[in-house]
Coordinates of C-alpha atoms and ligand atoms in Angstrom, one line a residue:
M30 CA -84.2 -99.4 154.7
K31 CA -82.9 -101.6 152.1
K32 CA -86.4 -103.0 151.2
L33 CA -88.2 -99.4 151.0
P34 CA -89.1 -98.7 147.2
L35 CA -87.2 -96.0 145.7
H36 CA -89.9 -93.5 145.6
V37 CA -90.4 -93.6 149.2
K38 CA -86.6 -93.2 150.0
I39 CA -86.7 -90.1 147.8
M40 CA -89.6 -88.6 149.6
I41 CA -87.7 -89.3 153.1
G42 CA -84.7 -87.3 151.6
L43 CA -86.8 -84.5 150.3
V44 CA -88.4 -84.1 153.8
A45 CA -85.3 -84.6 155.7
G46 CA -83.6 -81.9 153.5
I47 CA -86.2 -79.5 154.4
L48 CA -86.3 -80.3 158.1
W49 CA -82.5 -80.0 157.8
A50 CA -82.4 -76.5 156.0
F51 CA -84.8 -75.2 159.1
L52 CA -82.9 -76.8 161.9
S53 CA -79.6 -75.6 160.3
S54 CA -80.9 -72.1 160.0
S55 CA -82.4 -71.9 163.3
L56 CA -78.9 -72.9 165.1
G57 CA -77.1 -70.7 162.6
W58 CA -75.4 -73.3 160.4
N59 CA -76.6 -72.0 157.1
Q60 CA -73.4 -71.3 155.8
F61 CA -72.3 -74.9 156.7
T62 CA -75.3 -76.3 154.7
I63 CA -74.4 -73.9 151.7
D64 CA -70.8 -74.9 151.7
W65 CA -70.7 -78.5 152.6
I66 CA -74.0 -79.8 151.6
D67 CA -75.5 -77.8 148.6
P68 CA -72.5 -78.7 146.3
F69 CA -73.5 -82.3 146.3
G70 CA -77.2 -81.3 145.2
Q71 CA -75.4 -79.3 142.4
I72 CA -73.3 -82.5 141.3
F73 CA -76.7 -84.5 141.2
I74 CA -78.2 -81.8 138.8
R75 CA -75.0 -81.6 136.6
M76 CA -74.9 -85.5 136.3
L77 CA -78.9 -85.9 135.3
K78 CA -78.1 -82.9 132.9
Y79 CA -75.1 -84.3 130.9
I80 CA -77.1 -87.7 130.8
A81 CA -80.3 -85.9 129.4
V82 CA -78.7 -84.7 126.1
P83 CA -77.1 -87.9 124.6
L84 CA -79.7 -89.8 126.0
V85 CA -82.2 -87.9 124.3
L86 CA -80.2 -88.0 121.0
F87 CA -79.5 -91.8 121.2
S88 CA -82.9 -92.9 122.2
I89 CA -84.6 -90.9 119.5
I90 CA -82.3 -92.0 116.9
S91 CA -82.8 -95.6 118.0
G92 CA -86.4 -95.2 118.4
I93 CA -87.1 -93.7 114.9
S94 CA -84.6 -96.0 113.1
G95 CA -86.3 -98.8 114.4
L96 CA -90.0 -97.7 113.2
K97 CA -90.9 -100.0 110.2
D98 CA -93.5 -97.7 109.1
M99 CA -92.7 -94.1 108.4
S100 CA -96.3 -93.0 108.2
K101 CA -96.5 -94.0 111.9
L102 CA -94.1 -91.2 112.6
G103 CA -96.4 -88.6 111.1
R104 CA -99.2 -89.9 113.1
M105 CA -97.6 -90.1 116.2
G106 CA -96.3 -86.6 115.7
G107 CA -99.7 -85.2 115.0
K108 CA -101.2 -87.0 118.1
T109 CA -98.4 -86.0 120.3
L110 CA -98.7 -81.9 119.4
G111 CA -102.7 -82.3 119.5
F112 CA -102.5 -84.0 123.1
Y113 CA -99.8 -81.6 124.4
L114 CA -101.8 -78.5 123.2
T115 CA -105.1 -79.7 124.7
T116 CA -103.6 -80.4 128.1
T117 CA -101.9 -76.9 127.9
V118 CA -105.2 -75.1 127.0
I119 CA -106.9 -76.9 129.8
A120 CA -104.5 -76.0 132.2
V121 CA -104.6 -72.4 131.2
G122 CA -108.4 -72.3 131.5
V123 CA -108.2 -73.8 134.9
G124 CA -105.9 -71.2 136.2
L125 CA -107.9 -68.3 134.7
L126 CA -111.3 -70.0 136.4
L127 CA -109.6 -70.1 139.7
V128 CA -108.0 -66.6 139.7
N129 CA -111.4 -65.2 138.6
I130 CA -113.3 -66.9 141.1
I131 CA -110.9 -66.6 144.2
K132 CA -109.5 -63.1 143.2
P133 CA -106.2 -63.5 145.2
G134 CA -105.2 -59.7 144.3
N135 CA -108.5 -58.4 145.6
L136 CA -107.6 -59.7 149.1
I137 CA -104.6 -57.1 149.4
D138 CA -105.2 -54.1 151.4
E139 CA -107.2 -51.6 149.8
E140 CA -105.1 -48.6 150.2
Q141 CA -102.0 -50.8 149.0
R142 CA -104.1 -51.5 145.7
V143 CA -104.7 -47.8 145.1
R144 CA -101.1 -47.0 145.5
N145 CA -100.3 -50.0 143.1
R146 CA -103.0 -48.6 140.8
L147 CA -101.5 -45.1 140.7
K148 CA -98.1 -46.4 140.2
Y149 CA -99.4 -48.3 137.3
E150 CA -100.8 -45.1 135.7
N151 CA -97.6 -43.4 136.4
W152 CA -95.8 -46.2 134.4
V153 CA -98.3 -46.1 131.6
A154 CA -97.7 -42.2 131.3
Q155 CA -94.0 -42.6 131.2
T156 CA -94.0 -45.7 128.7
E157 CA -94.4 -45.3 125.1
G158 CA -96.7 -47.4 123.2
V159 CA -98.9 -48.6 126.4
E160 CA -102.3 -47.6 127.3
I161 CA -104.3 -47.7 130.6
L162 CA -106.1 -51.1 129.9
D163 CA -109.6 -50.3 131.4
G164 CA -109.8 -46.8 130.6
K165 CA -110.1 -45.8 134.2
H166 CA -108.1 -42.7 135.5
L167 CA -107.5 -42.5 139.3
L168 CA -104.5 -40.3 138.9
S169 CA -106.7 -37.3 137.9
D170 CA -108.8 -38.0 140.7
P171 CA -108.0 -35.5 143.7
Q172 CA -109.4 -38.1 146.4
Y173 CA -106.5 -40.1 145.7
S174 CA -103.5 -37.6 145.2
H175 CA -102.4 -38.0 148.5
L176 CA -101.6 -41.6 147.8
N177 CA -99.7 -40.8 144.6
Q178 CA -96.0 -41.4 145.5
M179 CA -93.6 -42.8 143.3
E180 CA -91.8 -45.8 144.8
E181 CA -88.5 -47.0 143.2
L182 CA -87.6 -50.6 143.1
S183 CA -84.6 -51.5 145.2
E184 CA -81.5 -51.8 143.5
A185 CA -81.4 -55.5 143.5
E186 CA -84.9 -55.7 142.2
K187 CA -83.9 -53.5 139.5
K188 CA -81.1 -55.8 138.4
M189 CA -83.2 -58.9 138.5
V190 CA -85.9 -57.2 136.4
E191 CA -83.1 -55.9 134.0
E192 CA -81.5 -59.4 133.6
K193 CA -84.7 -61.2 133.1
Q194 CA -85.8 -58.5 130.8
A195 CA -82.9 -59.0 128.5
A196 CA -83.4 -62.8 128.3
A197 CA -86.9 -62.2 127.3
S198 CA -86.4 -59.4 124.8
E199 CA -84.1 -61.8 122.8
K200 CA -87.2 -64.0 122.4
D201 CA -89.5 -61.2 121.9
S202 CA -88.1 -59.3 118.9
A203 CA -88.3 -62.7 116.9
G204 CA -90.8 -63.0 113.8
P205 CA -93.7 -65.2 113.6
L206 CA -92.0 -68.1 112.2
S207 CA -88.8 -68.0 114.2
F208 CA -89.8 -70.9 116.5
L209 CA -89.4 -73.1 113.3
V210 CA -86.1 -71.5 112.5
D211 CA -85.1 -72.2 115.9
M212 CA -85.8 -75.6 115.7
V213 CA -83.2 -76.3 113.1
P214 CA -79.5 -76.4 113.9
S215 CA -76.9 -74.8 112.2
N216 CA -74.3 -76.8 114.1
I217 CA -75.0 -79.8 115.7
V218 CA -72.2 -79.9 118.1
L219 CA -73.2 -76.4 119.3
S220 CA -76.9 -77.4 119.8
L221 CA -75.5 -80.5 121.8
S222 CA -73.6 -78.3 124.3
N223 CA -76.6 -75.8 125.1
D224 CA -79.3 -77.2 127.0
K225 CA -81.7 -74.5 125.7
L226 CA -81.4 -76.1 122.1
M227 CA -82.9 -79.4 123.0
L228 CA -85.3 -79.0 120.1
Q229 CA -82.6 -78.9 117.6
V230 CA -81.0 -82.0 119.1
I231 CA -84.4 -83.6 118.6
F232 CA -84.8 -82.3 115.0
F233 CA -81.3 -83.8 114.2
G234 CA -82.1 -87.1 115.9
I235 CA -85.6 -87.4 114.1
F236 CA -83.8 -86.6 110.7
F237 CA -80.8 -89.2 111.5
G238 CA -83.1 -91.8 112.5
I239 CA -85.3 -91.3 109.3
C240 CA -82.1 -91.4 107.2
M241 CA -80.9 -94.6 108.9
A242 CA -84.2 -96.3 108.2
A243 CA -84.2 -95.5 104.6
L244 CA -80.9 -97.2 104.0
P245 CA -80.2 -100.9 103.6
D246 CA -79.6 -102.5 107.1
D247 CA -76.2 -103.7 106.0
K248 CA -74.9 -100.2 105.4
V249 CA -75.9 -99.0 108.6
S250 CA -75.5 -102.0 111.2
G251 CA -72.6 -100.7 112.7
V252 CA -74.0 -97.2 113.6
N253 CA -77.3 -99.0 114.7
A254 CA -75.1 -101.1 117.4
F255 CA -73.3 -98.1 118.4
V256 CA -76.5 -96.1 118.7
N257 CA -78.3 -98.9 120.5
G258 CA -75.3 -99.8 122.9
A259 CA -74.6 -96.1 123.7
N260 CA -78.3 -95.9 124.5
E261 CA -77.9 -98.7 126.9
V262 CA -75.1 -97.0 128.4
F263 CA -76.7 -94.0 129.3
L264 CA -79.8 -95.6 130.8
K265 CA -77.5 -97.6 132.9
M266 CA -76.0 -94.2 134.1
V267 CA -79.4 -93.2 135.2
D268 CA -80.0 -96.3 137.0
Y269 CA -76.8 -95.6 139.1
V270 CA -77.7 -92.0 139.6
M271 CA -80.9 -93.0 140.9
K272 CA -79.8 -95.3 143.5
A273 CA -78.0 -92.4 145.0
A274 CA -80.9 -90.0 144.5
P275 CA -82.4 -89.9 148.0
F276 CA -79.1 -88.7 149.3
F277 CA -78.7 -86.1 146.6
V278 CA -82.3 -84.9 147.0
F279 CA -81.6 -84.3 150.6
C280 CA -78.5 -82.1 149.8
L281 CA -80.4 -80.5 146.9
L282 CA -83.3 -79.4 149.1
A283 CA -81.1 -78.4 152.1
G284 CA -79.3 -76.1 149.7
V285 CA -82.4 -74.6 148.2
V286 CA -84.2 -73.7 151.4
A287 CA -81.0 -72.5 153.2
K288 CA -80.4 -70.2 150.2
M289 CA -83.8 -68.7 150.3
A290 CA -83.8 -67.4 153.6
N291 CA -81.7 -67.0 157.0
T292 CA -84.3 -68.4 159.2
P293 CA -87.7 -70.2 159.1
A294 CA -89.5 -67.1 160.2
Q295 CA -88.2 -65.4 157.3
V296 CA -89.3 -68.0 154.9
F297 CA -92.8 -67.7 156.4
E298 CA -92.7 -63.9 156.3
I299 CA -92.1 -64.0 152.2
F300 CA -95.0 -66.3 151.9
K301 CA -97.4 -64.2 154.1
G302 CA -97.6 -61.1 151.8
L303 CA -98.2 -63.5 148.8
A304 CA -100.2 -65.9 150.5
S305 CA -103.6 -65.6 148.6
Y306 CA -101.7 -65.9 145.1
S307 CA -99.5 -68.8 146.2
V308 CA -102.5 -70.7 147.6
T309 CA -104.5 -70.1 144.3
L310 CA -101.6 -71.3 142.5
V311 CA -101.1 -74.6 144.6
I312 CA -104.8 -75.4 144.4
G313 CA -104.7 -75.2 140.5
L314 CA -101.4 -77.1 140.2
L315 CA -102.6 -79.9 142.7
F316 CA -106.0 -80.0 140.9
L317 CA -104.1 -81.0 137.7
I318 CA -101.6 -83.5 139.6
F319 CA -104.3 -85.3 141.8
V320 CA -107.6 -84.9 139.7
F321 CA -107.1 -84.0 136.2
Y322 CA -104.2 -86.2 135.1
P323 CA -105.3 -89.5 137.0
L324 CA -108.9 -89.0 135.8
V325 CA -107.7 -88.7 132.2
I326 CA -105.3 -91.8 132.4
S327 CA -107.6 -94.1 134.3
S328 CA -110.5 -93.4 131.8
F329 CA -108.4 -94.0 128.6
V330 CA -106.1 -96.9 130.0
K331 CA -108.0 -99.1 132.5
S332 CA -105.4 -100.9 133.5
I333 CA -104.0 -98.2 135.3
N334 CA -106.0 -97.2 138.3
Y335 CA -105.6 -93.8 140.5
R336 CA -103.1 -95.5 143.1
K337 CA -101.0 -97.5 140.4
F338 CA -100.5 -94.2 138.5
F339 CA -99.0 -92.5 141.2
K340 CA -96.8 -95.4 142.3
K341 CA -95.5 -95.8 138.9
V342 CA -94.7 -92.1 138.1
S343 CA -93.7 -90.7 141.6
P344 CA -89.9 -91.2 141.1
A345 CA -90.0 -88.8 138.5
Q346 CA -92.4 -86.5 140.3
F347 CA -90.4 -86.4 143.2
L348 CA -87.2 -85.6 141.0
A349 CA -89.0 -82.8 139.3
F350 CA -89.8 -81.3 142.8
S351 CA -86.5 -81.3 143.9
T352 CA -84.8 -80.4 140.7
S353 CA -87.1 -77.6 139.1
S354 CA -86.2 -78.9 136.0
S355 CA -88.0 -81.0 133.3
A356 CA -84.8 -81.4 131.3
A357 CA -82.8 -82.7 134.3
T358 CA -85.8 -85.0 135.1
L359 CA -86.1 -86.5 131.6
P360 CA -83.8 -89.5 131.8
V361 CA -85.8 -90.7 134.9
T362 CA -89.1 -89.7 133.1
M363 CA -88.1 -91.8 130.4
E364 CA -87.2 -94.6 132.6
V365 CA -90.5 -94.8 134.6
V366 CA -92.6 -94.3 131.6
E367 CA -91.0 -97.3 129.7
D368 CA -90.3 -99.7 132.7
N369 CA -93.4 -98.8 135.1
L370 CA -96.0 -97.6 132.6
G371 CA -95.2 -100.0 130.1
V372 CA -94.9 -97.4 127.1
S373 CA -92.7 -98.7 124.2
K374 CA -89.5 -97.2 123.2
N375 CA -90.5 -96.0 120.0
V376 CA -93.0 -93.8 121.7
S377 CA -91.3 -92.8 124.8
S378 CA -88.2 -91.7 122.8
F379 CA -90.2 -89.4 120.7
V380 CA -92.8 -88.1 122.7
L381 CA -91.0 -87.3 126.1
P382 CA -88.2 -85.3 124.9
I383 CA -90.5 -83.1 122.9
G384 CA -92.8 -82.9 126.0
A385 CA -89.9 -81.8 128.3
T386 CA -89.5 -78.5 126.3
V387 CA -92.9 -78.1 124.6
N388 CA -95.4 -79.4 127.1
M389 CA -95.5 -77.2 130.2
D390 CA -99.1 -77.5 131.5
G391 CA -97.8 -76.3 135.0
T392 CA -95.8 -73.0 133.7
S393 CA -98.7 -72.0 131.5
L394 CA -101.2 -72.2 134.4
Y395 CA -98.9 -70.3 136.5
Q396 CA -98.7 -67.8 134.1
A397 CA -102.4 -67.2 133.8
V398 CA -102.7 -66.9 137.3
A399 CA -99.9 -64.9 137.9
V400 CA -100.8 -62.2 135.4
V401 CA -104.5 -61.9 136.4
F402 CA -103.2 -61.7 140.0
M403 CA -100.9 -58.8 139.5
A404 CA -103.6 -57.1 137.5
Q405 CA -106.1 -57.5 140.3
M406 CA -103.6 -56.3 143.0
H407 CA -103.0 -53.3 140.7
M408 CA -106.7 -52.9 140.4
V409 CA -106.7 -53.3 136.5
D410 CA -109.8 -55.0 135.5
L411 CA -109.0 -57.4 132.3
T412 CA -111.7 -58.0 129.9
V413 CA -112.5 -61.6 128.6
A414 CA -110.6 -60.7 125.4
Q415 CA -107.6 -59.6 127.4
Q416 CA -107.7 -62.7 129.3
L417 CA -107.9 -64.6 126.1
T418 CA -104.6 -63.0 124.8
I419 CA -103.3 -64.2 128.0
V420 CA -104.3 -67.9 127.1
L421 CA -102.8 -67.6 123.9
T422 CA -99.4 -65.9 124.9
A423 CA -99.2 -68.2 128.1
T424 CA -99.6 -71.2 125.9
L425 CA -97.0 -70.0 123.4
A426 CA -94.8 -68.8 126.2
S427 CA -94.8 -72.1 128.1
I428 CA -93.9 -73.9 124.8
G429 CA -90.9 -71.4 124.3
S430 CA -89.9 -71.7 127.9
A431 CA -86.5 -73.8 128.6
A432 CA -86.9 -76.7 130.7
V433 CA -84.9 -75.3 133.6
P434 CA -85.6 -73.3 136.8
S435 CA -87.2 -70.1 136.7
A436 CA -87.6 -70.3 132.9
G437 CA -91.3 -69.8 133.5
L438 CA -90.7 -66.4 135.2
V439 CA -88.4 -65.0 132.3
M440 CA -91.5 -65.9 129.9
M441 CA -93.8 -64.1 132.1
I442 CA -92.3 -60.9 130.9
V443 CA -93.5 -61.9 127.3
V444 CA -96.9 -62.3 128.5
L445 CA -97.2 -59.1 130.6
Q446 CA -95.6 -57.0 127.5
S447 CA -98.1 -58.6 125.2
V448 CA -101.2 -57.5 127.3
G449 CA -99.7 -54.2 128.0
L450 CA -98.8 -54.5 131.5
N451 CA -95.6 -53.6 133.3
P452 CA -93.0 -56.4 133.1
A453 CA -91.1 -55.3 136.1
W454 CA -94.2 -56.8 138.1
I455 CA -92.4 -59.9 138.4
A456 CA -90.3 -58.7 141.0
I457 CA -93.5 -58.9 143.1
I458 CA -93.8 -62.8 142.8
F459 CA -90.1 -63.5 142.4
P460 CA -89.3 -64.0 146.3
V461 CA -91.8 -67.3 146.1
D462 CA -91.1 -68.4 142.8
R463 CA -88.8 -71.2 143.5
P464 CA -91.0 -73.3 145.7
L465 CA -93.9 -72.8 143.2
D466 CA -91.6 -73.6 140.3
M467 CA -90.7 -76.9 142.0
L468 CA -94.6 -77.7 142.0
R469 CA -95.1 -76.3 138.4
T470 CA -92.3 -78.7 137.3
V471 CA -94.0 -81.6 138.7
V472 CA -97.2 -80.8 136.7
N473 CA -94.9 -80.5 133.6
V474 CA -93.4 -83.6 134.2
T475 CA -96.7 -85.5 135.0
G476 CA -98.3 -84.2 131.9
D477 CA -95.6 -85.6 129.7
T478 CA -96.0 -89.0 131.3
V479 CA -99.6 -89.0 130.7
V480 CA -99.7 -87.9 127.0
S481 CA -96.8 -90.5 126.3
T482 CA -99.2 -93.2 127.8
L483 CA -102.1 -91.8 125.8
V484 CA -100.1 -91.8 122.4
A485 CA -98.7 -95.3 123.3
K486 CA -102.3 -96.8 123.9
S487 CA -103.6 -95.2 120.7
E488 CA -100.8 -96.5 118.6
G489 CA -100.9 -100.3 120.3
E490 CA -97.7 -99.6 121.9
L491 CA -98.5 -100.0 125.4
K492 CA -97.9 -103.0 127.5
E493 CA -100.6 -103.1 130.1
D494 CA -100.3 -105.4 133.0
Ligands
LIG525 N1 -89.0 -75.2 135.9 C1 -89.9 -75.4 135.0 C2 -89.5 -76.8 134.2 O1 -88.3 -77.1 133.9 C3 -90.1 -74.5 133.8 C4 -90.8 -73.2 134.5 O2 -92.0 -73.1 134.8 O3 -89.8 -72.1 135.0 O4 -90.4 -77.5 133.6

């Protein structure tokens, strides 16, 4: 057991956790799992999260202050954003292509779709400022009148939709430059204490690093030693936490599955209704993980072939899967990118923290697939122009999503609203969101590792073996 590589041990923990959850639910031990095993999973996420913020801060400062040539910073920034944007747009494109070819929404029972359509038209009639998107009016057609019944959302669904809507409207009411304003901290202590404000910490770190580099060495030698030392300490923390990761991942997965449903049969039941959607989305996400990224990396960096790539990045991928959070995975992403892929600290400390918040290929693909799926199951035909609006808003929404579980679901409200569809539709896909969130987080994190390697390669900062 001792000799097994870490990623294999983490995978064993992951599978064992799922098996345990199924076993415990069929034996009626779910409450035991939630009371006695799940808390260790929570502890794991907390540890990773508290390490992430100071690690980002210290590693950015030490990376930037160590740059000899500041024009390199601008160049690196440009490349980073360019690569991130390109991969995100490709991801949304893959999503739209798949959802238009497979048409998962059309696989749903015809009568149910007509009912959905009528509900949609009723919603449009009652909501100010929206119009029927495809100009058809089934409500006024007598042959469908017997299907027109207003179904209410259940209380629990209503509450969930309201909560997510409140979170989304905070983002939505903002002006066009608000993302720039949001990047600048007004109080760095507050930014450090809120994991949704990671970009502010990054901004502060970059500025602090630039100022350190601008001062003579003897003036900042104390700060320099402190920052580098603190950085090492946090990296050591990651090391220790990762040693126990297989156990923690077991607890985390057991807890997540146990909370999802009481029996394995219920889990399958939840999936059955949304199988066509889940399968389409999973195909898209797996395509990015197993075809797109390895292809990109092996064609630009000859020394990293297909198998090597996965061997090197898989600890971060498993962790992303178990935690559903790019932010919580960040410390480990940094470690694998530096130690296994050979990216220099200068590059990784700059590119990865930005990537964790800005680059979410999995989330943007998911938004594209989900919105079109929901439109299809409500018999709403979206034109190419409307689908392009989805590309744009899904890209922006994925940038605006926090790197925490279910953040993409909240931003979905913004995407639905932007094309004039009912935001309450998120209740439909909510039941299967968590497992899909786990997979899209793997994509988000893998995308970050790939882009940081490309930036490092183009800057001559990649140690190839
Ligand atoms: N959980 C995702 C992440 O942290 C974001 C999302 O799609 O909800 O990367």
